[in-house]
């Protein structure tokens, strides 16, 4: 067995005062080291014993005034019990002013001595537990003792990791990526006009244009967020990275409700549009809505690329149909009403006073803001959008919304009385019939149904990507991310999405107006959370690299726009806030309950142990089942990459993991090192301290050879069998050569 090595903090005093055996000129004398070096500066020195009588180290020393340098160890075969030990080379020890051991070092040795004395194979970290439940001991929460190890990551492992990171990745083209959200954005022309005209009258075209241009304040925020965290999941992912678990669940509930409401409203609107044009429909509007939702779910099972191809075809057809309608409407306006008589009549109905005009414009913009829905769905499938296309897609969506909403609403006001538009008739279908005849009316009808069903697909894709992300983050069960072998589509997530849409529609009494209330507030709340995410990015993660940096004024204006718009819509329809709040709370409570299973199980176990059930003969054995169930819900392994050995940083990291990942049972601090000498000296002692301080968490320490980069993180993920979604990092500085998006799910916790 190899003898121990003297700790650096103990060496100065021991080397100065311990009696040594000096071999000089073939004779052995006992003296202290200073005396030995005065006798012969080149003497070979062996330490015999310290004041406690323990054997110590042997070193070859060279005298330097005031200091002793440990050189290569002098190994001798001694017959008198003297011990020779390997000591680190080139370490200086002062004998004039010996420095005391640091707090971490002294605590470390205290822990080691206590653990060697008290720790058995199955011993706990706490010996006395003052529990309020006397029928439950401490063993059920004990997570085990941590360990330290050096990872064996070879260059081949790193190359394989880089190959996996750069492997085949499904990416949509510009038109296909734009069409997924574009159908919902551009499809608003078929249901927004009556609502806006009822609020603003002849000012409706101006309100629709203003609402579209207000999205300019949100485009920089979305680009900045996507450049920082390029992961599907929209506000759920952003709030998880920049805040914590609870706010991320709020973002998940908002995104899920917005996506489900998008599908339900689009399907119901398409059914209503079709039923109003075809009076001899063999089935009811409600049943047609259900059939549309089921049919689009089947199409989504073909995979996102095939679904995107279908939505792209619908989007292109819609743009062509709208261009034809605009040209036909302008020609009819110029030839049949060159003096704009109808427009003047509608203008005469405008509000008389300045206050009434301001109110009409205010409420008109608030309602028109709902005519750009779909814009918020784009971040939900960001991983399949090329980085260089994302900003352009958002810009083009704003342009499409501004041009078609404004021009078509102006044509409607120029060719129809305001009362006809407000009545809820299919305005664009009537415009097609007036401007081009029956053929154009049929073209607009086909376009309306197809583009509204494209909006259903937008909601389904958004829901699928969110559920898949939450399954990878272990918030939801893993089977949500299962894929069909042929198409690669997430079939369980797809069916769950359509089921939620049907549940929302049926739960609202199959009423389009009730679902629309949920949809309206959900959209505004979703873009409000984009502004919140951007604010938290600037406040909580200011050091993260994000090349497109949005300004403070842009963020302020985004908050102003969304708050004013929400207030206006709630004033117009107070029931909308109530219906949304009820739906949102149901979704949020369900998500919190699923994610907090370990906490719920712990509460059930403690309640059982404190109740008479733990003493009754029939229920006495439930304790073992509950403990087993609790441990199965708390079996996650989490890695935290750490650069330095500051114990307060390590403590904050553990507290963050404990708060945001309640199912974490083992936390592995991982340090990337280039050489052994660069490893912080107090990293291991501090890990041992924290391991003893957290009985319910096992604190491990691992050292990964190399430079911290995406390839090393991926290789370490494979080596430790920890998914990348459970890989955390304390922080990334602005001068870090890689962006957070390149790490594919790495979570920043501080």
XYZ file of C-alpha atoms in Angstrom:
750
model
C 0.000 0.000 0.000
C 1.332 3.430 -0.955
C 1.825 5.824 1.963
C -0.121 9.114 1.907
C 1.203 12.368 0.514
C 1.627 15.340 2.851
C -0.935 18.064 2.242
C 0.583 21.346 1.042
C -0.831 23.289 3.976
C 0.785 20.889 6.506
C 4.171 20.611 4.819
C 5.806 23.888 6.024
C 5.423 23.184 9.727
C 6.266 19.511 9.429
C 9.334 20.120 7.306
C 10.546 22.759 9.787
C 10.099 21.039 13.139
C 9.938 17.293 12.632
C 13.021 15.265 13.644
C 14.767 13.767 10.650
C 17.408 11.186 9.997
C 20.325 12.659 8.098
C 22.827 10.504 6.214
C 25.991 12.601 5.914
C 29.418 11.183 5.147
C 28.078 7.682 5.860
C 26.945 8.537 9.414
C 23.338 8.925 10.634
C 22.323 11.764 12.936
C 18.895 12.907 14.234
C 18.230 16.655 13.873
C 15.742 19.132 12.431
C 15.767 20.098 8.780
C 17.315 23.559 9.335
C 20.049 21.931 11.381
C 20.516 19.284 8.737
C 20.912 21.814 5.984
C 23.355 23.843 8.031
C 25.361 20.649 8.452
C 25.203 19.749 4.757
C 22.982 21.683 2.273
C 22.938 18.702 -0.114
C 21.938 16.142 2.534
C 19.224 13.574 1.734
C 16.430 14.014 4.280
C 13.866 11.463 5.528
C 11.155 12.621 7.920
C 10.796 10.125 10.745
C 7.660 11.131 12.655
C 5.418 14.073 13.532
C 4.355 15.033 17.089
C 1.449 12.565 16.918
C 3.765 9.690 16.108
C 2.501 9.067 12.549
C 4.913 8.256 9.771
C 5.377 11.088 7.299
C 6.985 11.789 3.950
C 10.461 11.472 2.629
C 11.743 14.041 0.152
C 14.972 15.203 -1.434
C 15.420 18.843 -0.479
C 17.541 21.650 -1.792
C 18.213 24.641 0.443
C 17.125 28.109 -0.649
C 17.190 30.960 1.933
C 13.807 30.937 3.696
C 12.289 28.194 1.488
C 12.624 24.487 0.758
C 11.779 23.033 -2.649
C 10.675 19.428 -2.949
C 12.562 17.886 -5.847
C 12.334 14.364 -7.224
C 11.695 12.016 -4.268
C 14.688 10.222 -2.799
C 13.785 6.553 -2.414
C 15.919 4.565 0.059
C 15.501 1.174 1.573
C 15.521 1.764 5.320
C 15.806 -0.807 8.093
C 14.732 1.523 10.872
C 11.092 2.031 9.765
C 11.608 5.373 8.068
C 8.966 6.035 5.363
C 9.703 7.305 1.866
C 6.712 8.812 -0.008
C 6.199 10.221 -3.513
C 5.762 13.983 -3.275
C 4.701 16.462 -5.992
C 7.667 18.017 -7.771
C 8.411 21.720 -7.876
C 6.280 22.769 -4.910
C 7.704 25.539 -2.669
C 7.233 25.453 1.103
C 8.108 28.407 3.327
C 9.772 27.551 6.637
C 10.002 31.140 7.811
C 6.213 31.876 7.726
C 4.168 28.718 7.504
C 0.653 29.497 6.117
C -2.296 27.918 7.963
C -4.602 25.545 6.085
C -7.588 27.077 4.318
C -11.093 26.653 5.663
C -12.090 24.302 2.860
C -9.003 22.143 3.416
C -9.529 21.856 7.151
C -13.216 21.089 6.657
C -12.341 18.560 3.988
C -10.017 16.642 6.307
C -12.556 16.843 9.094
C -15.183 15.319 6.817
C -12.794 12.630 5.642
C -11.943 11.667 9.221
C -15.590 11.645 10.252
C -16.666 9.669 7.217
C -13.878 7.145 7.725
C -15.000 6.745 11.319
C -18.781 6.794 10.861
C -19.426 5.830 7.283
C -20.211 2.252 6.511
C -21.367 0.737 3.292
C -24.987 1.758 3.936
C -24.566 4.544 6.468
C -26.537 7.752 6.149
C -25.265 11.299 5.994
C -27.256 12.312 9.061
C -27.140 10.321 12.255
C -29.938 12.032 14.142
C -33.155 13.092 12.458
C -35.722 14.992 14.476
C -38.706 13.925 12.409
C -42.353 14.748 12.988
C -43.270 11.307 11.673
C -41.869 8.726 14.105
C -42.901 5.820 11.874
C -40.603 6.909 9.053
C -36.825 6.877 9.353
C -34.273 8.794 7.305
C -33.290 5.976 5.003
C -36.006 6.553 2.415
C -34.629 9.981 1.474
C -30.947 9.098 1.632
C -29.468 9.387 -1.873
C -26.059 7.825 -1.206
C -22.481 9.049 -0.990
C -20.808 10.803 -3.879
C -17.599 9.868 -5.632
C -14.878 11.438 -7.731
C -13.631 10.067 -11.043
C -11.705 11.005 -14.144
C -13.591 10.394 -17.386
C -11.887 8.525 -20.191
C -12.894 10.516 -23.264
C -10.707 9.710 -26.238
C -10.258 11.725 -29.453
C -12.423 9.097 -31.178
C -15.243 9.841 -28.720
C -14.981 13.544 -29.506
C -15.046 12.912 -33.255
C -18.125 10.716 -32.866
C -19.771 13.442 -30.791
C -19.069 16.053 -33.468
C -20.519 13.705 -36.091
C -23.710 13.313 -34.072
C -24.002 17.062 -33.597
C -23.513 17.696 -37.316
C -25.616 14.713 -38.359
C -28.610 14.819 -40.730
C -30.972 17.567 -39.630
C -34.379 18.181 -41.142
C -34.597 21.774 -42.387
C -37.477 23.422 -44.245
C -37.081 25.778 -47.158
C -38.003 29.446 -46.884
C -41.521 29.135 -48.337
C -42.306 25.917 -46.452
C -41.103 27.353 -43.135
C -43.003 30.578 -43.713
C -46.195 28.762 -44.714
C -46.587 26.926 -41.384
C -47.291 30.224 -39.607
C -48.190 32.129 -42.764
C -51.465 30.286 -43.313
C -52.669 31.366 -39.901
C -51.449 34.951 -40.348
C -52.877 35.431 -43.842
C -56.021 33.416 -43.107
C -57.208 36.039 -40.640
C -58.705 38.016 -43.545
C -61.611 35.565 -43.571
C -62.775 36.218 -39.995
C -61.217 39.469 -38.751
C -62.964 42.040 -40.970
C -66.453 41.935 -39.358
C -64.980 42.322 -35.859
C -62.699 45.204 -36.824
C -65.337 47.064 -38.841
C -67.799 46.733 -35.960
C -65.276 48.469 -33.686
C -63.720 51.047 -36.024
C -66.087 51.477 -38.962
C -64.514 53.190 -41.943
C -61.207 53.426 -40.071
C -60.795 49.642 -40.240
C -58.145 49.573 -43.023
C -56.005 52.018 -41.043
C -56.430 49.934 -37.859
C -55.430 46.720 -39.636
C -52.351 48.410 -41.090
C -51.378 49.801 -37.681
C -51.806 46.415 -35.991
C -49.565 44.732 -38.555
C -46.886 47.400 -38.225
C -46.924 47.096 -34.429
C -45.421 43.634 -34.865
C -42.213 45.432 -35.841
C -41.531 45.874 -32.114
C -41.735 42.106 -31.536
C -39.617 40.965 -34.468
C -36.262 42.014 -32.890
C -37.250 40.290 -29.646
C -38.031 37.016 -31.407
C -34.808 37.152 -33.418
C -32.757 37.835 -30.274
C -34.413 35.014 -28.345
C -33.974 32.547 -31.197
C -30.309 33.453 -31.662
C -29.716 32.774 -27.969
C -31.767 29.583 -27.569
C -32.367 27.819 -30.860
C -34.655 25.111 -29.488
C -38.292 24.283 -30.208
C -40.739 25.150 -27.477
C -41.224 28.915 -27.761
C -41.818 30.636 -24.405
C -41.478 27.402 -22.450
C -37.826 27.062 -23.492
C -37.044 30.764 -23.166
C -38.443 31.054 -19.654
C -36.775 27.790 -18.621
C -33.370 29.111 -19.710
C -33.738 32.632 -18.364
C -35.782 32.077 -15.208
C -36.796 28.730 -13.741
C -39.202 25.865 -13.758
C -42.375 27.604 -12.557
C -42.285 30.402 -15.110
C -41.404 27.885 -17.810
C -44.590 25.965 -16.991
C -46.533 29.210 -17.329
C -44.976 29.631 -20.777
C -45.774 26.015 -21.645
C -49.410 26.415 -20.602
C -49.757 29.631 -22.615
C -48.122 28.134 -25.710
C -50.175 24.952 -25.483
C -53.455 26.811 -25.016
C -52.669 29.211 -27.860
C -51.811 26.341 -30.230
C -54.873 24.278 -29.301
C -57.151 27.309 -29.623
C -55.588 28.103 -33.015
C -56.543 24.665 -34.310
C -60.039 24.783 -32.850
C -60.847 28.314 -34.085
C -59.442 27.678 -37.567
C -61.406 24.436 -37.979
C -64.609 25.990 -36.638
C -64.233 29.062 -38.882
C -63.620 26.885 -41.961
C -66.754 24.878 -41.139
C -68.836 28.013 -40.653
C -67.508 29.516 -43.890
C -68.288 26.373 -45.858
C -71.729 25.922 -44.310
C -72.762 29.490 -45.108
C -71.872 29.020 -48.776
C -73.283 25.512 -49.205
C -76.741 25.509 -47.662
C -77.470 21.836 -48.372
C -74.680 20.499 -46.176
C -75.503 16.926 -45.090
C -73.827 17.336 -41.679
C -73.848 20.049 -39.056
C -71.183 22.696 -38.661
C -70.064 21.223 -35.347
C -69.623 17.741 -36.805
C -67.747 19.221 -39.777
C -65.347 20.932 -37.352
C -64.651 17.617 -35.630
C -64.001 15.928 -38.991
C -61.611 18.715 -40.014
C -59.590 18.316 -36.801
C -59.354 14.544 -37.262
C -58.402 14.812 -40.939
C -55.628 17.313 -40.273
C -54.261 15.093 -37.497
C -54.006 12.229 -39.974
C -52.151 14.519 -42.379
C -49.751 15.534 -39.570
C -48.897 11.854 -39.057
C -47.181 11.965 -42.446
C -44.331 13.947 -40.836
C -43.418 17.600 -40.599
C -41.728 17.756 -44.003
C -44.726 16.264 -45.795
C -47.093 18.417 -43.733
C -45.009 21.497 -44.543
C -45.171 20.646 -48.244
C -48.963 20.564 -48.056
C -49.113 23.832 -46.084
C -46.669 25.441 -48.534
C -48.924 24.502 -51.468
C -51.920 25.948 -49.619
C -50.016 29.131 -48.800
C -48.890 29.733 -52.371
C -52.428 29.059 -53.635
C -53.788 31.513 -51.060
C -51.391 34.272 -52.112
C -52.321 33.774 -55.778
C -56.045 33.740 -54.968
C -55.773 36.930 -52.922
C -53.808 38.686 -55.674
C -56.491 37.724 -58.193
C -59.190 38.990 -55.825
C -57.355 42.281 -55.251
C -56.910 42.907 -58.982
C -60.534 42.012 -59.724
C -61.766 44.220 -56.879
C -59.722 47.223 -57.992
C -60.920 46.812 -61.581
C -64.549 46.579 -60.445
C -64.121 49.626 -58.207
C -62.607 51.662 -61.029
C -65.211 50.630 -63.614
C -68.457 50.496 -61.600
C -67.893 53.180 -58.959
C -65.212 55.557 -60.218
C -66.426 58.317 -57.887
C -66.237 56.083 -54.784
C -69.857 56.671 -53.871
C -70.045 53.697 -51.502
C -66.808 54.679 -49.787
C -68.146 58.202 -49.256
C -71.367 56.828 -47.786
C -69.412 54.735 -45.342
C -67.170 57.705 -44.563
C -70.247 59.731 -43.671
C -70.994 57.182 -40.915
C -67.715 57.882 -39.130
C -67.762 59.122 -35.503
C -68.441 62.815 -35.164
C -66.365 63.964 -32.190
C -62.636 63.671 -31.647
C -63.141 61.498 -28.550
C -65.389 59.088 -30.446
C -62.876 58.964 -33.278
C -60.027 58.226 -30.868
C -62.064 55.472 -29.199
C -62.936 53.958 -32.578
C -59.266 53.931 -33.598
C -58.159 52.551 -30.223
C -60.650 49.684 -30.130
C -60.170 49.050 -33.828
C -56.419 48.563 -33.405
C -56.973 46.327 -30.351
C -59.330 44.052 -32.288
C -57.233 44.225 -35.462
C -54.231 43.015 -33.496
C -55.960 39.650 -33.382
C -55.892 39.629 -37.183
C -52.152 38.884 -37.109
C -52.423 35.686 -35.064
C -50.016 32.971 -36.159
C -46.995 35.227 -35.902
C -46.388 33.896 -32.380
C -46.231 30.264 -33.550
C -42.982 30.673 -35.502
C -40.562 30.064 -32.567
C -42.256 26.743 -31.833
C -40.550 25.039 -34.795
C -37.356 27.106 -34.892
C -35.097 24.036 -35.185
C -36.337 23.282 -38.720
C -35.872 26.887 -39.882
C -32.504 27.919 -41.241
C -30.914 30.532 -39.004
C -30.388 32.936 -41.907
C -34.081 32.686 -42.910
C -35.721 33.334 -39.558
C -35.534 37.126 -39.530
C -36.650 37.314 -43.163
C -39.608 35.009 -42.479
C -40.824 37.240 -39.651
C -40.425 40.302 -41.870
C -42.344 38.682 -44.742
C -45.170 37.642 -42.431
C -45.572 41.270 -41.349
C -45.591 42.406 -44.976
C -48.178 39.810 -46.028
C -50.423 40.757 -43.120
C -50.092 44.506 -43.696
C -50.685 44.375 -47.464
C -53.572 41.933 -47.746
C -55.434 42.954 -44.578
C -55.285 46.644 -45.475
C -56.038 46.399 -49.205
C -58.823 43.808 -48.947
C -60.516 45.644 -46.068
C -60.346 48.884 -48.082
C -61.932 47.149 -51.077
C -64.672 45.748 -48.849
C -65.422 49.225 -47.458
C -65.394 50.682 -50.983
C -67.804 48.127 -52.467
C -70.120 47.145 -49.570
C -72.020 49.060 -46.910
C -70.593 48.862 -43.430
C -73.749 47.106 -42.240
C -73.175 44.267 -44.737
C -69.621 43.741 -43.513
C -70.614 43.825 -39.834
C -73.444 41.330 -40.395
C -70.866 38.543 -40.473
C -71.399 37.489 -44.059
C -68.532 35.903 -45.949
C -67.216 39.274 -47.061
C -64.396 38.084 -49.325
C -66.605 35.463 -50.974
C -69.169 38.174 -51.666
C -66.385 40.429 -52.951
C -65.280 37.666 -55.330
C -68.836 37.187 -56.578
C -69.284 40.940 -57.112
C -65.928 41.560 -58.769
C -65.449 38.409 -60.860
C -68.598 36.347 -60.818
C -69.308 32.794 -59.752
C -65.865 31.404 -60.674
C -64.050 33.853 -58.436
C -66.505 33.212 -55.612
C -65.782 29.485 -55.809
C -62.027 30.166 -55.952
C -62.234 32.302 -52.799
C -64.339 29.663 -51.050
C -61.808 26.921 -51.819
C -58.997 29.213 -50.733
C -60.774 30.120 -47.488
C -61.337 26.523 -46.452
C -57.829 25.407 -47.422
C -55.972 28.267 -45.726
C -58.069 27.994 -42.559
C -57.282 24.291 -42.428
C -53.661 25.326 -42.858
C -54.180 27.280 -39.628
C -55.265 24.020 -38.003
C -51.964 22.503 -39.112
C -50.122 25.469 -37.570
C -51.665 24.708 -34.183
C -50.924 20.982 -34.486
C -47.257 21.546 -35.402
C -46.845 24.015 -32.533
C -48.372 21.575 -30.044
C -46.291 18.634 -31.290
C -43.009 20.516 -31.026
C -43.849 21.775 -27.530
C -44.829 18.330 -26.246
C -41.711 16.791 -27.775
C -39.482 19.375 -26.091
C -41.151 18.895 -22.714
C -40.795 15.123 -23.043
C -37.057 15.517 -23.710
C -36.847 17.731 -20.613
C -38.623 15.009 -18.582
C -41.515 17.310 -17.732
C -43.871 14.998 -19.631
C -43.549 11.218 -20.109
C -41.013 10.109 -22.695
C -43.621 8.434 -24.871
C -44.711 11.868 -26.121
C -41.513 11.927 -28.200
C -41.970 8.458 -29.733
C -41.919 8.478 -33.544
C -43.412 6.321 -36.250
C -40.716 4.239 -37.983
C -41.778 5.213 -41.528
C -42.669 8.913 -41.393
C -40.785 9.887 -38.219
C -43.808 11.791 -36.913
C -44.599 11.940 -33.201
C -47.859 10.016 -33.392
C -48.742 10.175 -29.689
C -48.126 13.923 -29.529
C -50.166 14.399 -32.727
C -53.143 12.446 -31.417
C -52.876 14.236 -28.077
C -52.900 17.600 -29.878
C -56.058 16.800 -31.836
C -57.624 15.394 -28.667
C -56.966 18.645 -26.779
C -58.434 20.695 -29.645
C -61.552 18.534 -29.662
C -61.793 18.777 -25.886
C -61.552 22.569 -25.988
C -64.148 22.816 -28.744
C -66.594 20.407 -27.100
C -65.947 21.897 -23.650
C -66.899 25.339 -24.958
C -70.279 24.019 -26.053
C -69.132 23.814 -29.685
C -69.431 27.597 -29.771
C -67.111 29.461 -32.124
C -67.471 32.682 -30.155
C -66.440 31.021 -26.862
C -63.365 29.413 -28.417
C -62.527 32.747 -30.058
C -62.463 34.405 -26.627
C -59.850 31.914 -25.454
C -57.913 32.368 -28.677
C -57.879 36.168 -28.522
C -56.464 36.487 -25.004
C -54.130 33.488 -25.462
C -52.493 35.189 -28.445
C -51.944 38.456 -26.560
C -50.647 36.635 -23.478
C -48.262 34.634 -25.641
C -46.619 37.707 -27.165
C -46.575 39.295 -23.705
C -44.441 36.368 -22.545
C -42.047 37.012 -25.448
C -41.443 40.462 -23.989
C -41.037 38.954 -20.504
C -38.534 36.409 -21.851
C -36.526 39.163 -23.509
C -36.501 41.166 -20.268
C -35.345 38.153 -18.247
C -32.623 37.488 -20.804
C -31.266 40.978 -20.283
C -31.578 40.879 -16.487
C -30.803 37.265 -15.527
C -28.481 36.202 -18.360
C -26.725 39.412 -19.442
C -23.465 37.590 -20.277
C -24.962 35.251 -22.857
C -23.800 35.896 -26.401
C -26.599 37.065 -28.699
C -25.427 38.916 -31.839
C -28.848 40.434 -32.760
C -29.308 42.582 -29.657
C -32.719 44.244 -29.200
C -32.768 47.692 -27.629
C -34.426 48.799 -24.420
C -36.792 51.129 -26.290
C -38.000 48.266 -28.477
C -38.663 46.139 -25.412
C -40.487 48.994 -23.674
C -42.712 49.605 -26.696
C -43.483 45.884 -26.941
C -44.727 45.927 -23.347
C -46.802 49.042 -24.002
C -48.389 47.571 -27.123
C -49.317 44.248 -25.574
C -50.675 45.721 -22.321
C -52.773 48.358 -24.095
C -54.087 45.774 -26.554
C -55.040 43.366 -23.789
C -56.848 46.095 -21.838
C -58.777 47.151 -24.954
C -59.939 43.637 -25.768
C -60.959 42.934 -22.171
C -62.999 46.159 -22.095
C -64.762 45.146 -25.318
C -65.386 41.557 -24.188
C -64.855 41.036 -20.436
C -65.964 37.422 -20.759
C -62.843 36.717 -22.845
C -60.575 37.160 -19.817
C -62.718 34.886 -17.665
C -62.901 32.092 -20.231
C -59.163 32.280 -20.897
C -58.270 32.361 -17.185
C -60.329 29.243 -16.477
C -58.804 27.342 -19.409
C -55.286 28.521 -18.607
C -55.491 27.530 -14.937
C -56.693 24.037 -15.835
C -53.762 23.517 -18.207
C -51.242 25.020 -15.760
C -52.461 22.909 -12.829
C -52.184 19.758 -14.960
C -48.598 20.602 -15.983
C -47.563 21.484 -12.434
C -49.044 18.237 -11.116
C -47.194 16.169 -13.718
C -43.855 17.894 -13.149
C -44.132 17.850 -9.343
C -44.648 14.109 -8.940
C -41.688 13.644 -6.510
C -42.976 16.463 -4.307
C -46.509 15.083 -4.373
C -45.268 11.586 -3.575
C -43.188 12.904 -0.674
C -46.256 14.667 0.734
C -48.338 11.491 0.386
C -45.643 9.423 2.092
C -45.294 11.830 5.012
C -49.075 12.069 5.374
C -49.378 8.291 5.368
C -46.643 7.887 7.994
C -48.285 10.433 10.288
C -51.737 8.871 9.914
C -53.245 5.740 11.522
C -52.829 3.966 8.184
C -49.175 3.339 8.993
C -50.210 1.344 12.084
C -53.145 -0.649 10.799
C -52.381 -4.218 9.910
C -53.964 -4.100 6.439
C -52.173 -0.909 5.388
C -48.918 -1.236 7.296
C -46.997 -2.512 4.265
C -47.994 0.422 2.067
C -44.913 2.263 3.290
C -42.543 0.118 1.227
C -44.621 0.577 -1.914
C -44.832 4.324 -1.423
C -41.073 4.567 -0.818
C -40.391 2.506 -3.927
C -42.738 4.702 -5.941
C -41.108 7.844 -4.549
C -37.607 6.641 -5.415
C -38.693 5.725 -8.942
C -39.915 9.299 -9.402
C -36.626 10.682 -8.032
C -34.006 8.848 -10.032
C -32.760 11.544 -12.410
C -29.088 12.329 -12.942
C -28.091 15.934 -13.635
C -24.713 17.254 -14.756
C -23.513 20.738 -13.824
C -20.457 22.017 -15.676
C -18.321 24.137 -13.376
C -15.187 26.134 -14.077
C -13.968 27.252 -10.642
C -14.023 25.892 -7.092
C -15.996 28.668 -5.398
C -18.180 26.895 -2.888
C -20.909 29.554 -2.904
C -21.316 29.077 -6.657
C -21.512 25.309 -6.252
C -24.065 25.750 -3.461
C -26.244 28.036 -5.585
C -26.062 25.528 -8.423
C -27.228 22.717 -6.144
C -30.075 24.838 -4.781
C -31.119 25.727 -8.345
C -31.158 22.061 -9.347
C -33.104 21.155 -6.219
C -35.699 23.835 -6.958
C -36.106 23.387 -10.717
C -35.452 19.653 -11.167
C -37.248 17.991 -8.239
C -36.668 14.483 -9.588
C -32.859 14.917 -9.472
C -31.263 12.368 -7.123
C -27.661 12.586 -8.310
C -25.866 15.812 -9.278
C -22.533 15.435 -11.055
C -20.239 18.450 -11.075
C -18.126 18.184 -14.229
C -14.925 20.153 -14.728
C -13.132 20.322 -18.080
C -9.363 20.398 -17.692
C -6.354 20.540 -20.001
C -3.867 19.196 -17.468
C -3.959 17.954 -13.888
C -2.135 21.074 -12.685
C -4.976 23.350 -13.880
C -7.653 21.646 -11.749
C -8.765 24.002 -8.939
C -7.317 22.761 -5.672
C -10.477 23.091 -3.580
C -12.941 21.601 -6.057
C -12.820 18.132 -4.537
C -12.960 19.289 -0.881
C -15.920 21.537 -1.644
C -17.733 18.728 -3.445
C -17.267 16.517 -0.376
C -18.610 19.290 1.849
C -21.719 19.713 -0.278
C -22.199 15.975 -0.560
C -22.511 15.752 3.217
C -24.654 18.881 3.428
C -27.328 17.490 1.048
C -28.474 14.073 2.318
C -31.225 13.807 -0.338
C -28.821 14.383 -3.229
C -25.700 12.474 -4.189
C -22.989 14.936 -5.211
C -20.417 13.459 -7.575
C -17.366 15.093 -9.104
C -16.063 14.187 -12.559
C -13.166 15.541 -14.571
C -13.444 15.575 -18.362
C -10.212 16.005 -20.356
C -10.356 18.757 -22.952
C -11.765 22.207 -23.604
C -15.399 22.975 -22.822
C -17.238 22.893 -26.158
C -20.323 21.214 -27.706
C -18.388 18.078 -28.685
C -17.057 17.550 -25.151
C -20.540 18.090 -23.689
C -22.015 15.550 -26.095
C -19.242 13.011 -25.419
C -19.629 13.474 -21.663
C -23.376 13.058 -22.026
C -22.781 9.639 -23.596
C -20.073 8.695 -21.112
C -22.198 9.520 -18.048
C -25.495 8.431 -19.641
C -27.069 11.808 -18.932
C -29.211 13.381 -21.702
C -28.221 16.823 -22.945
C -31.500 18.224 -21.625
C -30.159 17.376 -18.133
C -26.803 19.028 -18.799
C -26.464 22.382 -17.035
C -23.794 25.039 -16.985
C -23.264 27.746 -14.403
C -22.915 30.491 -17.004
C -21.466 31.301 -20.399
C -19.526 34.533 -20.764
C -19.846 36.935 -23.677
C -16.354 36.026 -24.897
C -17.177 32.313 -25.009
C -16.363 31.188 -28.568
C -19.578 29.160 -28.924
C -23.217 30.198 -28.707
C -25.642 28.514 -26.345
C -27.725 27.341 -29.303
C -24.807 25.156 -30.488
C -25.002 23.007 -27.346
C -28.418 21.646 -28.290
C -30.311 21.829 -25.010
C -27.640 22.769 -22.468
C -29.361 24.709 -19.684
C -27.928 27.844 -18.074
C -28.826 27.935 -14.387
C -27.154 31.133 -13.161
